[in-house]
XYZ file of C-alpha atoms in Angstrom:
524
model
C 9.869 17.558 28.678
C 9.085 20.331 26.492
C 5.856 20.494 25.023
C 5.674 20.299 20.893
C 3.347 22.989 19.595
C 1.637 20.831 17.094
C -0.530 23.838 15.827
C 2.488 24.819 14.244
C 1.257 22.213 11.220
C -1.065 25.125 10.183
C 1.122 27.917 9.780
C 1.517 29.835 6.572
C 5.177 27.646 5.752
C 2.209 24.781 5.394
C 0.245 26.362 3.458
C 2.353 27.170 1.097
C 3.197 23.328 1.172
C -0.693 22.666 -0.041
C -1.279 19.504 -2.009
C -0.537 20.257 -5.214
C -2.663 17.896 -7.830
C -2.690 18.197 -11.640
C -5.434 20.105 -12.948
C -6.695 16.959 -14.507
C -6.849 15.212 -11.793
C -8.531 18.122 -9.949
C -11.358 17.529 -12.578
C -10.997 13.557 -11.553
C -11.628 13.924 -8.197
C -14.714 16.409 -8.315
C -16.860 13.639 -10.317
C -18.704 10.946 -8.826
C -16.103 8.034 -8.584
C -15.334 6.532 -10.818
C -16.623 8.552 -13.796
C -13.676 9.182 -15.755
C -11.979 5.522 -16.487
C -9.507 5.274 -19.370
C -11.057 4.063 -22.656
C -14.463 3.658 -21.018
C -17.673 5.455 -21.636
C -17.278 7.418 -17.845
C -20.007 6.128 -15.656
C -19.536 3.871 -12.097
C -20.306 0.756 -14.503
C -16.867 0.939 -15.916
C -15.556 -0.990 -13.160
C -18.361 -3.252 -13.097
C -18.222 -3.920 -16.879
C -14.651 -4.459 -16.352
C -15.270 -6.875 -13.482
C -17.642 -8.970 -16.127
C -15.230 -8.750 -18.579
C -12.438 -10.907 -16.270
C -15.215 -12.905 -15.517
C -15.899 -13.883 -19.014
C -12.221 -13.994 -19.928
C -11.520 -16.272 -16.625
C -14.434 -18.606 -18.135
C -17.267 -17.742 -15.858
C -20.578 -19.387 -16.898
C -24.125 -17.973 -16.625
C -23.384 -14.472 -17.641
C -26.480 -14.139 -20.165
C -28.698 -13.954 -16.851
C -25.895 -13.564 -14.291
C -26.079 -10.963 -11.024
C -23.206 -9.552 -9.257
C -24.060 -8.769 -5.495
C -21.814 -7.568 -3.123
C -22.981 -6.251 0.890
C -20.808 -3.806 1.883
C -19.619 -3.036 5.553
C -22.113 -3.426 8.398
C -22.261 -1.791 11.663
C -20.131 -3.520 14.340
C -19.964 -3.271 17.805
C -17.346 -4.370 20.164
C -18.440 -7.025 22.393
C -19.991 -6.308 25.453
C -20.200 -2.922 24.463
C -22.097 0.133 22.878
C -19.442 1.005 21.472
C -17.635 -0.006 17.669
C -14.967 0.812 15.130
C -14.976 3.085 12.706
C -16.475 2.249 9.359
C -13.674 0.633 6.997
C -16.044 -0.150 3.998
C -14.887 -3.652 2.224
C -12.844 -2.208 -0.581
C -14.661 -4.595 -3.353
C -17.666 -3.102 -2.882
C -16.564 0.025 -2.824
C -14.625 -0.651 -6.146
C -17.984 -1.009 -7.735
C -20.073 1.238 -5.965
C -17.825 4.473 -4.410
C -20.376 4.327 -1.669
C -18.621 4.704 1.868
C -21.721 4.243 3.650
C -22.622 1.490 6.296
C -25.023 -1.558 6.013
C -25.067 -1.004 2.226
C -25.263 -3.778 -0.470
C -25.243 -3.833 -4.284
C -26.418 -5.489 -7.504
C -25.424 -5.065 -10.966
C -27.455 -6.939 -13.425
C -25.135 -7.827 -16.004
C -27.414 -8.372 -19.007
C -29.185 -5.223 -18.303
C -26.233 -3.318 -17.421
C -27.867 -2.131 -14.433
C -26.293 -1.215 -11.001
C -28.453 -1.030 -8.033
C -27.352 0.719 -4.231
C -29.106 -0.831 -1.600
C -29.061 1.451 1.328
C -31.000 1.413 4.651
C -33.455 3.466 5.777
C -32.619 5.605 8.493
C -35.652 7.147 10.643
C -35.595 11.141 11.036
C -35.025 10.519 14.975
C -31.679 8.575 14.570
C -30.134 11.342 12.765
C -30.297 13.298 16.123
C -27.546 11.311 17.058
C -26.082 10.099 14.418
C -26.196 12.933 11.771
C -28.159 12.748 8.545
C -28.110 9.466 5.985
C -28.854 10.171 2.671
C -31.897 8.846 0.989
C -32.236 7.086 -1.734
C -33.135 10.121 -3.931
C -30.033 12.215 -2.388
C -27.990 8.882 -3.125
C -28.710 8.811 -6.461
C -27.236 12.148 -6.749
C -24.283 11.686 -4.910
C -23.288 8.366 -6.436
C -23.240 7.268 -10.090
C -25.134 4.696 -10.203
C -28.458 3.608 -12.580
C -30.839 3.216 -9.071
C -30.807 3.671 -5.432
C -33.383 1.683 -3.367
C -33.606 0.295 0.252
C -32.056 -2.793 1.488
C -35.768 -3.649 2.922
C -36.725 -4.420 -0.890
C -33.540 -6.695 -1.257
C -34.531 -9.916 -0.615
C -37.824 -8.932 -2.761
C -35.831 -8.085 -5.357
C -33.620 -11.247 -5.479
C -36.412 -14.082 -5.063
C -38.159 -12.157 -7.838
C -34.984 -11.945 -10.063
C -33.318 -15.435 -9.413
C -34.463 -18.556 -10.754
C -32.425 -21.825 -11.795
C -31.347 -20.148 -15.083
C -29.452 -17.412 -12.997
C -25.620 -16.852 -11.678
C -25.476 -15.103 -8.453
C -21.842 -14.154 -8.057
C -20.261 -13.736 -4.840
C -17.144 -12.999 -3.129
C -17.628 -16.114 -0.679
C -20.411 -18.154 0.600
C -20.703 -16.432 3.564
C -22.144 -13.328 1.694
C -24.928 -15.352 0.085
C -28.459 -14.444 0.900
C -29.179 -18.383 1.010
C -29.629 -19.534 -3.016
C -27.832 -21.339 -4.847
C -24.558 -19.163 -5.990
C -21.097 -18.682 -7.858
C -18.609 -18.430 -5.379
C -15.537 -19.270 -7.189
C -15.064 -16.959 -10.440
C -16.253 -13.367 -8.886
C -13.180 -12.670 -6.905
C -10.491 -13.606 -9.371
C -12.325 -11.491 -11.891
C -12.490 -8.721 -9.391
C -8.382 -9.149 -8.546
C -7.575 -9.478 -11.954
C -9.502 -6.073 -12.486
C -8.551 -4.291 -9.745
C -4.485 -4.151 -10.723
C -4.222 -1.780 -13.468
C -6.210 1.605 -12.083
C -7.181 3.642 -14.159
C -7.568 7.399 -14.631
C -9.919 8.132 -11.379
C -8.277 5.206 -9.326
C -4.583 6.875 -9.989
C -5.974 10.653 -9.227
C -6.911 9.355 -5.936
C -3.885 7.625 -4.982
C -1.752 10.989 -6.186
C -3.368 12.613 -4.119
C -2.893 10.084 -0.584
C 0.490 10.470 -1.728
C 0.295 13.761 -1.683
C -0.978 14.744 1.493
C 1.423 11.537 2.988
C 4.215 13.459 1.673
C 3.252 16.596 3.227
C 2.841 15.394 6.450
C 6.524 13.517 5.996
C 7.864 17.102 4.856
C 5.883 18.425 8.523
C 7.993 16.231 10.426
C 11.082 16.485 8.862
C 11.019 20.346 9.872
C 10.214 19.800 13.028
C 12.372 16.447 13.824
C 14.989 18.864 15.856
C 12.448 19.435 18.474
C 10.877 16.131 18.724
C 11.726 14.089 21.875
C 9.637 10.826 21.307
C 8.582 8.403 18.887
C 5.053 9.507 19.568
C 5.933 12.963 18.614
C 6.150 12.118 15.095
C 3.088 9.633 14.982
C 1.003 12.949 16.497
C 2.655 14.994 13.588
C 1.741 12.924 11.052
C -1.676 12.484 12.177
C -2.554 15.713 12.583
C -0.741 17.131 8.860
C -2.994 14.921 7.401
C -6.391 15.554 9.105
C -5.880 18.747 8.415
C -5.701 18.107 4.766
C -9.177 15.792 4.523
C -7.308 12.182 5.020
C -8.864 11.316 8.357
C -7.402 7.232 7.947
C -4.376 5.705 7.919
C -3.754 2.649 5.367
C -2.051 1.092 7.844
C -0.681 1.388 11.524
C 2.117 3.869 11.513
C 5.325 3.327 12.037
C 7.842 5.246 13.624
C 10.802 3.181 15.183
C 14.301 5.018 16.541
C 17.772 3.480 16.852
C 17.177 -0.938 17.393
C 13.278 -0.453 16.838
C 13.962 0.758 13.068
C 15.473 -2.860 12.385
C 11.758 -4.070 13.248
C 10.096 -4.695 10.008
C 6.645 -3.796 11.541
C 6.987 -1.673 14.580
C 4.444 -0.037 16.545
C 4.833 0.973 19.487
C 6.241 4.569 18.734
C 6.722 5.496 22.623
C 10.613 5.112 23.052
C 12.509 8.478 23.201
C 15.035 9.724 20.292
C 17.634 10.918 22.482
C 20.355 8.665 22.018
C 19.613 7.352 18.845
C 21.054 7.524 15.306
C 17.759 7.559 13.201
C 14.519 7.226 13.204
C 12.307 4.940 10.336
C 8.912 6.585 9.884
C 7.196 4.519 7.751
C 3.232 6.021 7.232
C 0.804 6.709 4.950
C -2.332 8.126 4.506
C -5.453 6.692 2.613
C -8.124 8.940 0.642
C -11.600 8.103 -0.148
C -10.538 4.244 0.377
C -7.135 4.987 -1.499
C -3.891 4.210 -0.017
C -0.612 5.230 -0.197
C 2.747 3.264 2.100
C 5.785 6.062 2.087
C 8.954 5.748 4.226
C 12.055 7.710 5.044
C 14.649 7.321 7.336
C 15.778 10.501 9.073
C 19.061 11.535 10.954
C 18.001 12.408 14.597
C 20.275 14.805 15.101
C 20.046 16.460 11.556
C 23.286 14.617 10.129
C 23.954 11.053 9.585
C 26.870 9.661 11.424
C 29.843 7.638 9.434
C 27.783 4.505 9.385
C 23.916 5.577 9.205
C 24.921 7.628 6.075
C 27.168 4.941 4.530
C 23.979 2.666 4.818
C 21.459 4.925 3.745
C 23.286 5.510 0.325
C 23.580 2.247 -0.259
C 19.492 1.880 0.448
C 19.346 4.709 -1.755
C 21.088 3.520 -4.475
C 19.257 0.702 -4.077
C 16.073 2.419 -4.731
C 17.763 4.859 -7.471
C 18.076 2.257 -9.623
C 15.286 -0.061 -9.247
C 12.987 2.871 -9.831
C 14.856 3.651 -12.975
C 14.469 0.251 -14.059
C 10.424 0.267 -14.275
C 8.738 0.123 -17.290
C 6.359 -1.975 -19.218
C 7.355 -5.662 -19.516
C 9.577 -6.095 -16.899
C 9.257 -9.035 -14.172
C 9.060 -7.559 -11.077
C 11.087 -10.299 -8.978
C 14.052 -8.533 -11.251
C 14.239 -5.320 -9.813
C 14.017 -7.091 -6.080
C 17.387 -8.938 -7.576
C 18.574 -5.968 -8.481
C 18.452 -4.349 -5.444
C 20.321 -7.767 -3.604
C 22.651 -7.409 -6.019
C 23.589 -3.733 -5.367
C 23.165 -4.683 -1.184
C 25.895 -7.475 -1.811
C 28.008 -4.810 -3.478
C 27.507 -2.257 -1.192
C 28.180 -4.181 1.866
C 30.955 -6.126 0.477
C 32.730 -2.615 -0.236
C 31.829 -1.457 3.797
C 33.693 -4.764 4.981
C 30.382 -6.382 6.627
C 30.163 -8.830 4.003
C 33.626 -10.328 3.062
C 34.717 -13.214 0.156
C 34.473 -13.891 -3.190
C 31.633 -11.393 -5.010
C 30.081 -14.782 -6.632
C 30.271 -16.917 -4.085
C 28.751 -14.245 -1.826
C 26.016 -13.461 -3.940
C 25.101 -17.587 -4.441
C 24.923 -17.763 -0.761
C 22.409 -15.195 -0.673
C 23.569 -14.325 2.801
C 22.863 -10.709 2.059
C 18.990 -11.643 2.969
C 20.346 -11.317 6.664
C 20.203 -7.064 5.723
C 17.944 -7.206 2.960
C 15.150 -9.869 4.166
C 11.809 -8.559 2.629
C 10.141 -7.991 -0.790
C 11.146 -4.936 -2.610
C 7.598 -3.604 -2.741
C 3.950 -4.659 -3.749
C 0.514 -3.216 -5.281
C -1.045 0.025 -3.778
C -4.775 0.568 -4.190
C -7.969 0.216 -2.506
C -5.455 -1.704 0.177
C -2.051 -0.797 0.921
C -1.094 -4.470 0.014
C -3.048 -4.460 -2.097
C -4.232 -7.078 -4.904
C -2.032 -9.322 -7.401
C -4.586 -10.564 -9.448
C -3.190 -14.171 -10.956
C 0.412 -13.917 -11.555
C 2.786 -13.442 -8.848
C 5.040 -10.060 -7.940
C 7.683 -12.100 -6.782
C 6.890 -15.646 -6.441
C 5.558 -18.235 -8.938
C 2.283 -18.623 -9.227
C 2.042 -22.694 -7.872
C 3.532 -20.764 -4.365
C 1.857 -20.672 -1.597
C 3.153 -17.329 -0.449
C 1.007 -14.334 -0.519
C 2.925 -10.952 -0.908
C 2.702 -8.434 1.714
C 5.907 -6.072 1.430
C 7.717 -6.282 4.123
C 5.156 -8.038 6.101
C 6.526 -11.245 5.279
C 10.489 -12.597 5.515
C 12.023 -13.378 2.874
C 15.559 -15.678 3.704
C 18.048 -17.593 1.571
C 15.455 -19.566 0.611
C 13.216 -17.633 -0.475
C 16.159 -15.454 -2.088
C 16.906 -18.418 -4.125
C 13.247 -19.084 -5.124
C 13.457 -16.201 -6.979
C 16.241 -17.245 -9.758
C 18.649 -19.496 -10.371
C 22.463 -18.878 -11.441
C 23.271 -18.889 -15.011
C 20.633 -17.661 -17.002
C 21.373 -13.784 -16.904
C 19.288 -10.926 -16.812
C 19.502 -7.333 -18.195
C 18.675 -5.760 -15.070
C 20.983 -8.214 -12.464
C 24.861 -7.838 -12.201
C 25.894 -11.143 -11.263
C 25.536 -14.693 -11.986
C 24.525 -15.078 -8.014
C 21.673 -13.226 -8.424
C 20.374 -13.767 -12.523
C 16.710 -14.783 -12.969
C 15.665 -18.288 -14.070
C 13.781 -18.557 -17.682
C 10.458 -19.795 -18.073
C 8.233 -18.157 -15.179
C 4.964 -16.917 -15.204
C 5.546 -13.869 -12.419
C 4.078 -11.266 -13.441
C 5.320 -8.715 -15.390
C 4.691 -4.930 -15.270
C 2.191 -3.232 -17.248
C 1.141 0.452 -17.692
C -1.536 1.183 -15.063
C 0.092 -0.693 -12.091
C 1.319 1.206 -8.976
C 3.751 -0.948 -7.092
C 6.096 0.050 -4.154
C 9.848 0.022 -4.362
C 10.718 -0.346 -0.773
C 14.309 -1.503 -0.381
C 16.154 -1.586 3.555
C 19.168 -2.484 4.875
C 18.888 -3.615 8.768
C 20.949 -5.005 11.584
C 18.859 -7.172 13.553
C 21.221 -8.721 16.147
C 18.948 -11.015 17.171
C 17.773 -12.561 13.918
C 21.531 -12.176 12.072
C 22.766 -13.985 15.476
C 20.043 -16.432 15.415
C 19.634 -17.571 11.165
C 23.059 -16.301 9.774
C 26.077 -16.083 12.634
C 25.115 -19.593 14.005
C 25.139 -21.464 10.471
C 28.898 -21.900 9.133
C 27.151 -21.260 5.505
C 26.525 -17.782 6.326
C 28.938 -17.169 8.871
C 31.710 -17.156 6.870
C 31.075 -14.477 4.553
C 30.203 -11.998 7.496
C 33.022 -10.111 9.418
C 31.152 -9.760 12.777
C 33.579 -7.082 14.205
C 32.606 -4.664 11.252
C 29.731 -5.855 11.759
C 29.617 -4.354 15.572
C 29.980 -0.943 14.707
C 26.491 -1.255 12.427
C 24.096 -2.496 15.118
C 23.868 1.223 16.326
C 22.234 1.910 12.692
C 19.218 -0.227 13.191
C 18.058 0.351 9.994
C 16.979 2.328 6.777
C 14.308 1.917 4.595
C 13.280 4.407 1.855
C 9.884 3.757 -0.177
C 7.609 5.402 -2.963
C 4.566 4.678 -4.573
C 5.556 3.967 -8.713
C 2.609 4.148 -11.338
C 4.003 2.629 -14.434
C 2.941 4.339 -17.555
C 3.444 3.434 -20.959
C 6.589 5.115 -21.024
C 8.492 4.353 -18.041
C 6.927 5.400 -14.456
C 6.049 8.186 -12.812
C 6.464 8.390 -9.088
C 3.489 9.273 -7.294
C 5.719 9.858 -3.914
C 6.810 13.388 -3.151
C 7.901 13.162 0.420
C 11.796 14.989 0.659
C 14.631 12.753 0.786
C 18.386 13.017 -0.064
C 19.684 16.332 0.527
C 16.221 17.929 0.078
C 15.539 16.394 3.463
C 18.732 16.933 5.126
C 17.995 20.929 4.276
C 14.671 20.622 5.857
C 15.204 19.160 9.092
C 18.394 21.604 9.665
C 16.228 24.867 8.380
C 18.396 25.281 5.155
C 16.053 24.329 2.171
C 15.028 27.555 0.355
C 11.375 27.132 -1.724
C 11.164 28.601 -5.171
């Protein structure tokens, strides 16, 4: 097997493919996080103030004399072993704080408006192997925050400060330092919060994005020489190490020929040779910040008759859902919209086959199309919904996750209900039902728009081709020449503004991508 030269990620071609940010948000990203918010005075309280001002608006009582505390990560080890993982620092604490530090906790007195990191001490010796810890003096310069103490003085600092006239709020009970606490109203507040980002919160997921793209763009141009699944998880890897994003916001995923019709592959050890096209679903995360990008790439540089057919579709698909984001629209709309395009689309290919109503109502196209059309990007890559719902109604009991979870006919018809219309839906199969309380897009959100088209034999066998109600409006010997596709999937990272949306994702697709993989794009 030839050997890929990997070092090839730091040639001059890269460089010139540097992350480019926004001079503002260069300016973002320098300050402490999160000093720039929008409409707030520009200190790390913003998010806390914000956090009490859910809480009050959710109908929290106890404010007057009310404390927010939060630990953050601790140091694990695996069992039986001196050994851990790496430090992933719980993303609500580091909302508050910005502090990516182990063993830390914090306090923010609300009353006082006064935020307090609690760090540990770490003797001289144990930076010998470990490195150095900032103190609590360097801390307070590194982090904007009113004081810095040890986490020795914590439980000092609570028995002096609690009494029966004060709220402790916590995430869950399990964090409580063992008084009497809220448990209930702090994370709803902090969910409700954490979905519109604001100025800092959107630099930093820009630039994941970025960097995610340009490690996408890295192995598109060198996809022609790649041999292995694990030759394009190595590339991605190492584009974005090389460009400070040394964690992933998820597994990635990089599945060839019948692995790209596995929602969640990982693996990424079976050879390309052979195959049609590869799904590389991956993005990076920076300073906590995710991003989730996919393309699906033609192996061999060109699509064949079918992989292309279905990739247009997917890309119309995406086209227009994107184009349909702006303020006040229900999200669960454009994921209709994009069913109703996949009905069209595979109607026109043969696969599907009968009346375009009937089809639709059957929602038998969920056998292609069977996840969510995207979800919230932030401090997680699935990240929070706050109360309302993306897609489902808020009694549910379904938690979006993307394409993490399945959604089938049933699901599909949870969603609307024939005969109410919609401006954004084609078809009375697929129209919205009235009176729901999903929630609707507002400036600030960044959402995915993920759509994919997959042929799954064993899942369209086992659900669709076995059940007369679905059978019937599939033609299974058209359906035979798409197995070979696997699938596509094509996703970006949207930030709705007050205008419209602005897509954060800047990884090549389309032609763009085509010309890169077969040497043929020119830069400008």
């Amino acid at each position: 097997m030839d050997k890929v030269d990997f070092d090839l990620i730091l040639d001059r071609e890269f460089d010139a493919l540097e992350v480019k940010v926004d001079v503002s948000d260069g300016e973002l990203l320098s300050k402490k996080y999160p000093e720039v918010a929008d409409g707030v005075d520009g200190t790390a309280r913003s998010h806390a103030r914000k956090v009490v001002k859910e809480l009050r608006r959710g109908g929290a009582h106890g404010l007057e004399k009310g404390i927010i505390y939060l630990p953050g990560e601790p140091t694990r080890q695996f069992e039986n072993s001196d050994q851990g993982p790496e430090l992933r620092q719980r993303r609500y604490f580091y909302y508050i704080t910005g502090v990516d530090l182990a063993d830390c906790a914090v306090t923010y007195e609300i009353s006082r408006d006064r935020l307090t990191v609690w760090i540990p001490f770490v003797e001289p010796r144990q930076a010998l192997w470990f490195g150095t810890v900032p103190d609590a003096a360097q801390a307070l310069q590194l982090y904007d925050v009113d004081d810095v103490r040890y986490t020795k003085d914590l439980t000092r600092f609570l028995n002096i400060h609690l009494d029966r006239s004060t709220t402790l709020f916590l995430l869950s009970k399990d964090q409580s330092p063992g008084i009497a606490v809220d448990t209930s109203s702090l994370r709803p507040a902090m969910d409700r919060a954490r979905v519109i980002k604001d100025a800092h919160e959107i630099a930093l997921i820009r630039r994941a994005n970025a960097i995610s793209s340009a490690a996408h763009r890295e192995i598109a141009r060198h996809l022609l020489r790649l041999r292995n699944e694990q030759d394009i998880q190595a590339i991605f890897l190492a584009a974005c190490t090389a460009r400070g994003a040394h964690s992933q916001a998820y597994p990635i995923i990089a599945g060839a020929g019948p692995n790209a019709a596995t929602l969640h592959y990982g693996a990424n050890d079976q050879p390309l040779r052979g195959r049609d096209l590869v799904v590389v679903d991956a993005g990076c995360e920076f300073r906590c910040y995710a991003s989730d990008i996919t393309r699906t790439l033609p192996i061999s540089g060109r699509f064949t008759r079918e992989s292309g057919r279905i990739h247009d579709i997917v890309q119309r698909m995406q086209d227009e859902c994107i184009a349909a984001v702006r303020p006040g629209v229900k999200f669960y709309e454009l994921h209709l919209l994009a069913a109703s395009i996949a009905v069209d689309g595979l109607l026109e290919l043969g696969i599907l086959k009968g009346e375009r109503d009937a089809v639709a109502a059957s929602r038998v196209v969920s056998a292609f199309f069977p996840h969510g059309l995207g979800h919230h990007v932030g401090l997680e890559v699935h990240d929070v919904t706050g109360d309302e719902r993306l897609l489902y109604a808020r009694g549910g009991q379904r938690v979006e996750a993307g394409k993490r979870e399945i959604l089938m006919p049933l699901e599909l018809a949870a969603l609307g209900s024939s005969g109410s219309g919609s401006s954004l839906v084609r078809s009375e199969g697929m129209s919205v039902g009235a009176g729901d309380d999903r929630q609707t897009l507002q400036p600030g959100m960044i959402v995915t728009v993920e759509p994919g088209i997959y042929f799954h034999r064993d899942y369209i066998k086992g659900y669709f081709l076995s059940r007369p109600e679905f059978a019937r409006y599939i033609d299974t010997e058209v359906l035979e020449s798409y197995y070979s596709v696997g699938g596509v999937r094509i996703e970006d990272d949207i930030l709705v503004t007050r205008g419209g949306y602005e897509n954060l994702t800047t990884a090549p697709k389309g032609e763009e991508m085509l010309d890169i993989i077969n040497g043929t794009y020119e830069m400008v």
